[in-house]
PDB file of C-alpha atoms and ligand atoms in Angstrom:
ATOM      1  CA  MET A 656     -11.122  -0.688  49.241  1.00  0.00           C
ATOM      2  CA  ARG A 657      -7.409  -0.186  48.967  1.00  0.00           C
ATOM      3  CA  ARG A 658      -5.426  -2.958  50.649  1.00  0.00           C
ATOM      4  CA  PRO A 659      -2.991  -1.392  53.140  1.00  0.00           C
ATOM      5  CA  ALA A 660       0.711  -1.701  52.293  1.00  0.00           C
ATOM      6  CA  ILE A 661       3.199  -1.433  55.163  1.00  0.00           C
ATOM      7  CA  ALA A 662       6.876  -1.467  54.216  1.00  0.00           C
ATOM      8  CA  ALA A 663      10.080  -1.503  56.250  1.00  0.00           C
ATOM      9  CA  ASN A 664      12.928   0.483  54.734  1.00  0.00           C
ATOM     10  CA  TRP A 665      16.013  -0.688  56.571  1.00  0.00           C
ATOM     11  CA  LYS A 666      18.333   1.648  54.636  1.00  0.00           C
ATOM     12  CA  MET A 667      21.976   0.674  55.303  1.00  0.00           C
ATOM     13  CA  HIS A 668      21.168  -1.373  58.400  1.00  0.00           C
ATOM     14  CA  LYS A 669      21.380  -5.126  59.100  1.00  0.00           C
ATOM     15  CA  SER A 670      23.763  -7.756  57.803  1.00  0.00           C
ATOM     16  CA  ALA A 671      22.357 -10.943  56.255  1.00  0.00           C
ATOM     17  CA  ALA A 672      22.576 -12.720  59.616  1.00  0.00           C
ATOM     18  CA  GLU A 673      20.842  -9.832  61.400  1.00  0.00           C
ATOM     19  CA  ALA A 674      18.083  -9.771  58.780  1.00  0.00           C
ATOM     20  CA  ALA A 675      17.488 -13.512  59.239  1.00  0.00           C
ATOM     21  CA  ALA A 676      17.335 -13.093  63.024  1.00  0.00           C
ATOM     22  CA  PHE A 677      14.798 -10.271  62.579  1.00  0.00           C
ATOM     23  CA  ALA A 678      12.596 -12.508  60.397  1.00  0.00           C
ATOM     24  CA  ARG A 679      12.586 -15.344  62.931  1.00  0.00           C
ATOM     25  CA  ASP A 680      11.460 -12.966  65.669  1.00  0.00           C
ATOM     26  CA  PHE A 681       9.078 -10.931  63.504  1.00  0.00           C
ATOM     27  CA  LEU A 682       7.115 -13.559  61.540  1.00  0.00           C
ATOM     28  CA  PRO A 683       5.360 -15.161  64.569  1.00  0.00           C
ATOM     29  CA  ARG A 684       4.323 -11.677  65.738  1.00  0.00           C
ATOM     30  CA  VAL A 685       2.452 -10.743  62.559  1.00  0.00           C
ATOM     31  CA  LYS A 686      -1.233 -11.375  63.101  1.00  0.00           C
ATOM     32  CA  ASP A 687      -3.226 -10.585  59.994  1.00  0.00           C
ATOM     33  CA  ALA A 688      -0.781  -9.976  57.183  1.00  0.00           C
ATOM     34  CA  GLY A 689      -3.277 -11.708  54.876  1.00  0.00           C
ATOM     35  CA  GLU A 690      -5.311  -8.507  54.697  1.00  0.00           C
ATOM     36  CA  LYS A 691      -2.316  -6.296  54.048  1.00  0.00           C
ATOM     37  CA  ASP A 692       0.861  -6.137  52.036  1.00  0.00           C
ATOM     38  CA  VAL A 693       3.734  -6.411  54.515  1.00  0.00           C
ATOM     39  CA  ILE A 694       7.097  -5.711  52.932  1.00  0.00           C
ATOM     40  CA  LEU A 695      10.710  -5.825  54.171  1.00  0.00           C
ATOM     41  CA  ALA A 696      13.431  -3.957  52.264  1.00  0.00           C
ATOM     42  CA  PRO A 697      16.910  -4.907  53.516  1.00  0.00           C
ATOM     43  CA  PRO A 698      20.228  -3.913  51.917  1.00  0.00           C
ATOM     44  CA  PHE A 699      21.060  -5.832  48.715  1.00  0.00           C
ATOM     45  CA  THR A 700      23.482  -8.109  50.565  1.00  0.00           C
ATOM     46  CA  ALA A 701      20.729  -9.447  52.860  1.00  0.00           C
ATOM     47  CA  LEU A 702      18.114 -10.100  50.151  1.00  0.00           C
ATOM     48  CA  ALA A 703      18.997 -13.746  49.461  1.00  0.00           C
ATOM     49  CA  ARG A 704      19.155 -14.767  53.109  1.00  0.00           C
ATOM     50  CA  LEU A 705      16.041 -12.848  54.126  1.00  0.00           C
ATOM     51  CA  GLY A 706      14.219 -14.262  51.094  1.00  0.00           C
ATOM     52  CA  GLU A 707      14.901 -17.790  52.394  1.00  0.00           C
ATOM     53  CA  GLU A 708      13.502 -16.865  55.810  1.00  0.00           C
ATOM     54  CA  LEU A 709      10.363 -15.303  54.308  1.00  0.00           C
ATOM     55  CA  ALA A 710       9.631 -18.170  51.875  1.00  0.00           C
ATOM     56  CA  GLY A 711       6.151 -19.521  52.492  1.00  0.00           C
ATOM     57  CA  SER A 712       5.171 -16.522  54.647  1.00  0.00           C
ATOM     58  CA  ARG A 713       2.903 -13.658  53.677  1.00  0.00           C
ATOM     59  CA  VAL A 714       5.683 -11.129  54.104  1.00  0.00           C
ATOM     60  CA  ALA A 715       7.229  -9.923  50.857  1.00  0.00           C
ATOM     61  CA  LEU A 716      10.781  -9.001  49.982  1.00  0.00           C
ATOM     62  CA  ALA A 717      11.774  -5.629  48.508  1.00  0.00           C
ATOM     63  CA  ALA A 718      14.954  -3.945  47.304  1.00  0.00           C
ATOM     64  CA  GLN A 719      15.806  -0.300  48.023  1.00  0.00           C
ATOM     65  CA  ASN A 720      16.975   0.612  44.515  1.00  0.00           C
ATOM     66  CA  VAL A 721      17.593  -0.865  41.049  1.00  0.00           C
ATOM     67  CA  HIS A 722      19.097   0.146  37.710  1.00  0.00           C
ATOM     68  CA  ALA A 723      16.688   0.613  34.799  1.00  0.00           C
ATOM     69  CA  ALA A 724      18.750  -1.400  32.288  1.00  0.00           C
ATOM     70  CA  GLU A 725      18.519  -5.178  31.926  1.00  0.00           C
ATOM     71  CA  LYS A 726      22.299  -5.562  32.046  1.00  0.00           C
ATOM     72  CA  GLY A 727      25.418  -3.772  30.878  1.00  0.00           C
ATOM     73  CA  ALA A 728      28.498  -1.810  31.861  1.00  0.00           C
ATOM     74  CA  PHE A 729      27.108  -0.180  35.011  1.00  0.00           C
ATOM     75  CA  THR A 730      29.663  -0.837  37.742  1.00  0.00           C
ATOM     76  CA  GLY A 731      28.106  -1.149  41.171  1.00  0.00           C
ATOM     77  CA  GLU A 732      24.528  -1.410  39.910  1.00  0.00           C
ATOM     78  CA  VAL A 733      21.931  -4.207  40.074  1.00  0.00           C
ATOM     79  CA  ALA A 734      19.274  -5.112  37.475  1.00  0.00           C
ATOM     80  CA  VAL A 735      15.644  -5.910  38.196  1.00  0.00           C
ATOM     81  CA  GLY A 736      15.982  -9.494  36.873  1.00  0.00           C
ATOM     82  CA  MET A 737      18.666 -10.099  39.489  1.00  0.00           C
ATOM     83  CA  LEU A 738      16.262  -8.951  42.198  1.00  0.00           C
ATOM     84  CA  ALA A 739      13.422 -11.080  40.836  1.00  0.00           C
ATOM     85  CA  GLU A 740      15.684 -14.144  40.916  1.00  0.00           C
ATOM     86  CA  LEU A 741      16.090 -13.659  44.682  1.00  0.00           C
ATOM     87  CA  GLY A 742      12.340 -13.512  45.212  1.00  0.00           C
ATOM     88  CA  CYS A 743      11.985  -9.735  45.377  1.00  0.00           C
ATOM     89  CA  ARG A 744       8.478  -8.559  44.559  1.00  0.00           C
ATOM     90  CA  TRP A 745       8.878  -4.854  45.279  1.00  0.00           C
ATOM     91  CA  VAL A 746      11.484  -2.133  44.731  1.00  0.00           C
ATOM     92  CA  ILE A 747      11.622   1.182  46.606  1.00  0.00           C
ATOM     93  CA  LEU A 748      12.501   3.964  44.149  1.00  0.00           C
ATOM     94  CA  GLY A 749      13.434   7.614  44.476  1.00  0.00           C
ATOM     95  CA  HIS A 750      13.788   7.749  48.248  1.00  0.00           C
ATOM     96  CA  SER A 751      14.763  11.287  49.289  1.00  0.00           C
ATOM     97  CA  GLU A 752      18.150   9.993  50.452  1.00  0.00           C
ATOM     98  CA  ARG A 753      18.775   8.729  46.927  1.00  0.00           C
ATOM     99  CA  ARG A 754      17.559  12.000  45.454  1.00  0.00           C
ATOM    100  CA  THR A 755      19.512  14.308  47.741  1.00  0.00           C
ATOM    101  CA  LEU A 756      22.663  12.271  48.548  1.00  0.00           C
ATOM    102  CA  PHE A 757      23.082  10.451  45.222  1.00  0.00           C
ATOM    103  CA  GLY A 758      21.581  12.931  42.772  1.00  0.00           C
ATOM    104  CA  GLU A 759      18.776  10.691  41.556  1.00  0.00           C
ATOM    105  CA  THR A 760      16.264  12.575  39.403  1.00  0.00           C
ATOM    106  CA  SER A 761      12.548  12.061  38.854  1.00  0.00           C
ATOM    107  CA  ALA A 762      13.316  11.143  35.223  1.00  0.00           C
ATOM    108  CA  GLN A 763      15.554   8.313  36.421  1.00  0.00           C
ATOM    109  CA  VAL A 764      12.931   7.199  38.933  1.00  0.00           C
ATOM    110  CA  SER A 765      10.384   7.076  36.143  1.00  0.00           C
ATOM    111  CA  GLU A 766      12.629   4.901  33.946  1.00  0.00           C
ATOM    112  CA  LYS A 767      13.283   2.590  36.865  1.00  0.00           C
ATOM    113  CA  ALA A 768       9.568   2.335  37.656  1.00  0.00           C
ATOM    114  CA  ALA A 769       8.850   1.281  34.080  1.00  0.00           C
ATOM    115  CA  ALA A 770      11.613  -1.352  34.225  1.00  0.00           C
ATOM    116  CA  VAL A 771      10.325  -2.725  37.534  1.00  0.00           C
ATOM    117  CA  LEU A 772       6.777  -2.988  36.187  1.00  0.00           C
ATOM    118  CA  ALA A 773       7.928  -4.580  32.920  1.00  0.00           C
ATOM    119  CA  ALA A 774       9.627  -7.306  34.972  1.00  0.00           C
ATOM    120  CA  GLY A 775       6.425  -7.994  36.912  1.00  0.00           C
ATOM    121  CA  LEU A 776       7.580  -6.420  40.180  1.00  0.00           C
ATOM    122  CA  ARG A 777       6.009  -3.422  41.889  1.00  0.00           C
ATOM    123  CA  PRO A 778       7.611  -0.050  42.541  1.00  0.00           C
ATOM    124  CA  ILE A 779       7.178   2.006  45.703  1.00  0.00           C
ATOM    125  CA  VAL A 780       7.815   5.490  44.321  1.00  0.00           C
ATOM    126  CA  CYS A 781       8.875   8.010  46.969  1.00  0.00           C
ATOM    127  CA  LEU A 782       8.487  11.780  46.853  1.00  0.00           C
ATOM    128  CA  GLY A 783       8.023  14.684  49.224  1.00  0.00           C
ATOM    129  CA  GLU A 784       8.953  18.289  49.874  1.00  0.00           C
ATOM    130  CA  SER A 785      11.849  19.750  51.866  1.00  0.00           C
ATOM    131  CA  LEU A 786      11.342  21.982  54.895  1.00  0.00           C
ATOM    132  CA  GLU A 787      12.330  25.003  52.828  1.00  0.00           C
ATOM    133  CA  GLU A 788       9.713  24.152  50.194  1.00  0.00           C
ATOM    134  CA  ARG A 789       7.024  23.657  52.847  1.00  0.00           C
ATOM    135  CA  GLU A 790       7.840  26.946  54.538  1.00  0.00           C
ATOM    136  CA  ALA A 791       7.652  28.720  51.180  1.00  0.00           C
ATOM    137  CA  ASN A 792       4.158  27.234  50.653  1.00  0.00           C
ATOM    138  CA  ARG A 793       5.364  25.286  47.642  1.00  0.00           C
ATOM    139  CA  THR A 794       4.516  21.776  48.901  1.00  0.00           C
ATOM    140  CA  LEU A 795       1.608  21.042  46.590  1.00  0.00           C
ATOM    141  CA  ASP A 796       3.427  22.363  43.500  1.00  0.00           C
ATOM    142  CA  VAL A 797       6.565  20.405  44.332  1.00  0.00           C
ATOM    143  CA  ILE A 798       4.803  17.095  44.871  1.00  0.00           C
ATOM    144  CA  ALA A 799       2.600  17.626  41.793  1.00  0.00           C
ATOM    145  CA  ARG A 800       5.705  18.005  39.676  1.00  0.00           C
ATOM    146  CA  GLN A 801       7.450  15.073  41.340  1.00  0.00           C
ATOM    147  CA  VAL A 802       4.508  12.739  40.800  1.00  0.00           C
ATOM    148  CA  ALA A 803       4.098  13.747  37.149  1.00  0.00           C
ATOM    149  CA  GLU A 804       7.799  13.337  36.378  1.00  0.00           C
ATOM    150  CA  SER A 805       8.410  10.226  38.477  1.00  0.00           C
ATOM    151  CA  LEU A 806       5.530   8.309  36.878  1.00  0.00           C
ATOM    152  CA  ALA A 807       5.935   9.645  33.318  1.00  0.00           C
ATOM    153  CA  ASP A 808       6.948   6.248  31.897  1.00  0.00           C
ATOM    154  CA  VAL A 809       4.397   4.178  33.814  1.00  0.00           C
ATOM    155  CA  PRO A 810       1.960   2.593  31.343  1.00  0.00           C
ATOM    156  CA  ASP A 811      -1.701   3.301  32.136  1.00  0.00           C
ATOM    157  CA  ALA A 812      -2.403  -0.424  32.344  1.00  0.00           C
ATOM    158  CA  SER A 813       0.111  -0.763  35.208  1.00  0.00           C
ATOM    159  CA  ALA A 814      -1.024   2.236  37.240  1.00  0.00           C
ATOM    160  CA  THR A 815      -2.633   0.204  40.019  1.00  0.00           C
ATOM    161  CA  GLU A 816       0.578  -1.816  40.494  1.00  0.00           C
ATOM    162  CA  VAL A 817       2.363   1.333  41.652  1.00  0.00           C
ATOM    163  CA  VAL A 818       2.489   2.367  45.288  1.00  0.00           C
ATOM    164  CA  LEU A 819       3.371   5.999  46.010  1.00  0.00           C
ATOM    165  CA  ALA A 820       5.106   6.991  49.234  1.00  0.00           C
ATOM    166  CA  TYR A 821       4.614  10.566  50.396  1.00  0.00           C
ATOM    167  CA  GLU A 822       7.604  11.327  52.610  1.00  0.00           C
ATOM    168  CA  PRO A 823       8.070  14.962  53.628  1.00  0.00           C
ATOM    169  CA  ILE A 824      11.846  15.261  53.981  1.00  0.00           C
ATOM    170  CA  TRP A 825      11.569  17.264  57.194  1.00  0.00           C
ATOM    171  CA  ALA A 826       9.831  14.289  58.841  1.00  0.00           C
ATOM    172  CA  ILE A 827      12.312  11.569  57.831  1.00  0.00           C
ATOM    173  CA  GLY A 828      14.431  10.302  60.706  1.00  0.00           C
ATOM    174  CA  THR A 829      13.741  13.480  62.675  1.00  0.00           C
ATOM    175  CA  GLY A 830      11.042  12.228  65.022  1.00  0.00           C
ATOM    176  CA  ARG A 831       8.922  15.057  63.610  1.00  0.00           C
ATOM    177  CA  THR A 832       5.920  13.312  62.036  1.00  0.00           C
ATOM    178  CA  ALA A 833       3.526  15.179  59.798  1.00  0.00           C
ATOM    179  CA  THR A 834       0.227  15.516  61.619  1.00  0.00           C
ATOM    180  CA  PRO A 835      -2.489  13.266  60.196  1.00  0.00           C
ATOM    181  CA  ALA A 836      -4.169  16.394  58.753  1.00  0.00           C
ATOM    182  CA  ILE A 837      -0.995  17.627  57.025  1.00  0.00           C
ATOM    183  CA  ALA A 838      -0.348  14.172  55.581  1.00  0.00           C
ATOM    184  CA  GLN A 839      -3.958  13.773  54.453  1.00  0.00           C
ATOM    185  CA  GLU A 840      -3.860  17.120  52.632  1.00  0.00           C
ATOM    186  CA  ALA A 841      -0.806  16.017  50.643  1.00  0.00           C
ATOM    187  CA  HIS A 842      -2.235  12.551  49.967  1.00  0.00           C
ATOM    188  CA  ALA A 843      -5.516  13.988  48.706  1.00  0.00           C
ATOM    189  CA  ALA A 844      -3.629  16.381  46.417  1.00  0.00           C
ATOM    190  CA  LEU A 845      -1.517  13.498  45.107  1.00  0.00           C
ATOM    191  CA  ARG A 846      -4.630  11.450  44.403  1.00  0.00           C
ATOM    192  CA  GLU A 847      -6.057  14.337  42.378  1.00  0.00           C
ATOM    193  CA  ARG A 848      -2.866  14.462  40.319  1.00  0.00           C
ATOM    194  CA  LEU A 849      -3.061  10.668  39.872  1.00  0.00           C
ATOM    195  CA  ALA A 850      -6.645  11.047  38.649  1.00  0.00           C
ATOM    196  CA  GLU A 851      -5.551  13.594  36.044  1.00  0.00           C
ATOM    197  CA  ARG A 852      -2.891  11.186  34.854  1.00  0.00           C
ATOM    198  CA  PHE A 853      -4.594   7.769  35.207  1.00  0.00           C
ATOM    199  CA  GLY A 854      -8.323   8.526  35.493  1.00  0.00           C
ATOM    200  CA  ALA A 855     -10.470   6.200  37.604  1.00  0.00           C
ATOM    201  CA  ALA A 856      -7.493   3.956  38.442  1.00  0.00           C
ATOM    202  CA  ALA A 857      -6.329   6.694  40.828  1.00  0.00           C
ATOM    203  CA  ALA A 858      -8.935   5.532  43.336  1.00  0.00           C
ATOM    204  CA  GLU A 859      -7.130   2.176  43.540  1.00  0.00           C
ATOM    205  CA  ILE A 860      -3.555   3.445  43.794  1.00  0.00           C
ATOM    206  CA  ARG A 861      -2.149   3.142  47.283  1.00  0.00           C
ATOM    207  CA  ILE A 862      -0.361   6.099  48.836  1.00  0.00           C
ATOM    208  CA  GLN A 863       1.850   5.371  51.840  1.00  0.00           C
ATOM    209  CA  TYR A 864       2.911   7.972  54.363  1.00  0.00           C
ATOM    210  CA  GLY A 865       6.551   7.937  55.503  1.00  0.00           C
ATOM    211  CA  GLY A 866       8.494  10.039  57.981  1.00  0.00           C
ATOM    212  CA  SER A 867       8.854   9.059  61.646  1.00  0.00           C
ATOM    213  CA  VAL A 868       5.981   6.554  61.600  1.00  0.00           C
ATOM    214  CA  LYS A 869       5.939   4.828  64.987  1.00  0.00           C
ATOM    215  CA  PRO A 870       3.741   2.455  66.997  1.00  0.00           C
ATOM    216  CA  ASP A 871       2.186   5.448  68.773  1.00  0.00           C
ATOM    217  CA  ASN A 872       1.221   7.486  65.703  1.00  0.00           C
ATOM    218  CA  VAL A 873       0.395   4.852  63.079  1.00  0.00           C
ATOM    219  CA  ASP A 874      -3.225   4.404  64.214  1.00  0.00           C
ATOM    220  CA  ASP A 875      -4.046   8.103  63.767  1.00  0.00           C
ATOM    221  CA  LEU A 876      -2.284   8.307  60.410  1.00  0.00           C
ATOM    222  CA  MET A 877      -4.029   5.192  59.079  1.00  0.00           C
ATOM    223  CA  ALA A 878      -7.424   6.651  60.000  1.00  0.00           C
ATOM    224  CA  GLN A 879      -7.052   9.276  57.266  1.00  0.00           C
ATOM    225  CA  PRO A 880      -9.052   8.461  54.125  1.00  0.00           C
ATOM    226  CA  ASP A 881      -6.183   8.799  51.654  1.00  0.00           C
ATOM    227  CA  ILE A 882      -3.422   7.209  53.751  1.00  0.00           C
ATOM    228  CA  ASP A 883      -3.169   3.614  52.602  1.00  0.00           C
ATOM    229  CA  GLY A 884      -0.065   2.425  54.354  1.00  0.00           C
ATOM    230  CA  ALA A 885       3.306   3.396  55.720  1.00  0.00           C
ATOM    231  CA  LEU A 886       6.952   3.366  54.711  1.00  0.00           C
ATOM    232  CA  VAL A 887       8.861   2.980  57.944  1.00  0.00           C
ATOM    233  CA  GLY A 888      12.557   3.552  58.589  1.00  0.00           C
ATOM    234  CA  GLY A 889      13.837   3.705  62.171  1.00  0.00           C
ATOM    235  CA  ALA A 890      10.811   2.066  63.804  1.00  0.00           C
ATOM    236  CA  SER A 891      11.025  -0.931  61.454  1.00  0.00           C
ATOM    237  CA  LEU A 892      14.397  -2.080  62.757  1.00  0.00           C
ATOM    238  CA  GLU A 893      12.992  -3.817  65.860  1.00  0.00           C
ATOM    239  CA  PRO A 894      10.589  -6.758  65.303  1.00  0.00           C
ATOM    240  CA  GLU A 895       8.247  -5.780  68.136  1.00  0.00           C
ATOM    241  CA  SER A 896       7.953  -2.183  66.995  1.00  0.00           C
ATOM    242  CA  PHE A 897       7.389  -3.023  63.330  1.00  0.00           C
ATOM    243  CA  ALA A 898       4.884  -5.785  64.215  1.00  0.00           C
ATOM    244  CA  ARG A 899       2.871  -3.233  66.195  1.00  0.00           C
ATOM    245  CA  ILE A 900       2.895  -0.872  63.214  1.00  0.00           C
ATOM    246  CA  VAL A 901       1.745  -3.686  60.907  1.00  0.00           C
ATOM    247  CA  ASP A 902      -1.100  -4.426  63.343  1.00  0.00           C
ATOM    248  CA  PHE A 903      -2.320  -0.804  63.278  1.00  0.00           C
ATOM    249  CA  GLU A 904      -5.912  -0.066  64.207  1.00  0.00           C
ATOM    250  CA  PRO A 905      -7.191   3.155  62.637  1.00  0.00           C
ATOM    251  CA  ARG A 906      -8.676   5.476  65.245  1.00  0.00           C
TER     252      ARG A 906
HETATM  253  P1  PGA B2334      11.896   7.178  59.301  1.00  0.00           P
HETATM  254  O1  PGA B2334      12.301   6.911  57.767  1.00  0.00           O
HETATM  255  O2  PGA B2334      10.709   6.290  59.591  1.00  0.00           O
HETATM  256  O3  PGA B2334      13.119   6.745  60.090  1.00  0.00           O
HETATM  257  O4  PGA B2334      11.582   8.609  59.437  1.00  0.00           O
HETATM  258  C1  PGA B2334      11.306   6.788  56.798  1.00  0.00           C
HETATM  259  C2  PGA B2334      11.937   6.643  55.430  1.00  0.00           C
HETATM  260  O5  PGA B2334      12.969   7.291  55.199  1.00  0.00           O
HETATM  261  O6  PGA B2334      11.445   5.875  54.591  1.00  0.00           O
END
């Protein structure tokens, strides 16, 4: 059985003080995080403070990006060792906003994933097609290429440490969720590509769905056989809403 992984991607929302206030409200609401990975990804500036609030809880800390190098002349960037020092255990990589707004490529995502794994942290590697690609019936080709290129540097021995996040761009922040059937089709195709690349380990790799996940659609999405968790933006900003998503009941 794949252990569900539910992650909050706060994007550029919440100061350190706001992140701490969220944690104090959210932690008592989480019922059975022991059976799941529950992950909060605040902006870099809130990591230290949120890490203090989460210490001793079952909720893990994540960053939203990292540089692949250990250190160096990379103004404005942050290395994985710096994240580890703050208690980060996960790093979101290759979010579509990073790909489209900041020009991040799958090759860079792949290098970053290898660096994250080498440091003993876990990457959440995001991918997904645009509306134009979906309408041109290119979804499965696009995500096959993205998964191959974004995981190219991942050592076979680390494959099960990776979490993939399938996030169709047309569903992100739009309120337009992929139907459970559309998401399942993409997840199943991704798992086939993972099997070609990593063999039997593919059955253990978790694939999250992201794109307008909400308390009222998470149960249906999580009932799909290849949907192993969620990457949640807007609906993760309120403690009550995200706690309800974490406590999903597949139906
Ligand atoms: P959304 O964002 O839940 O607000 O659609 C998801 C994401 O971008 O990870």
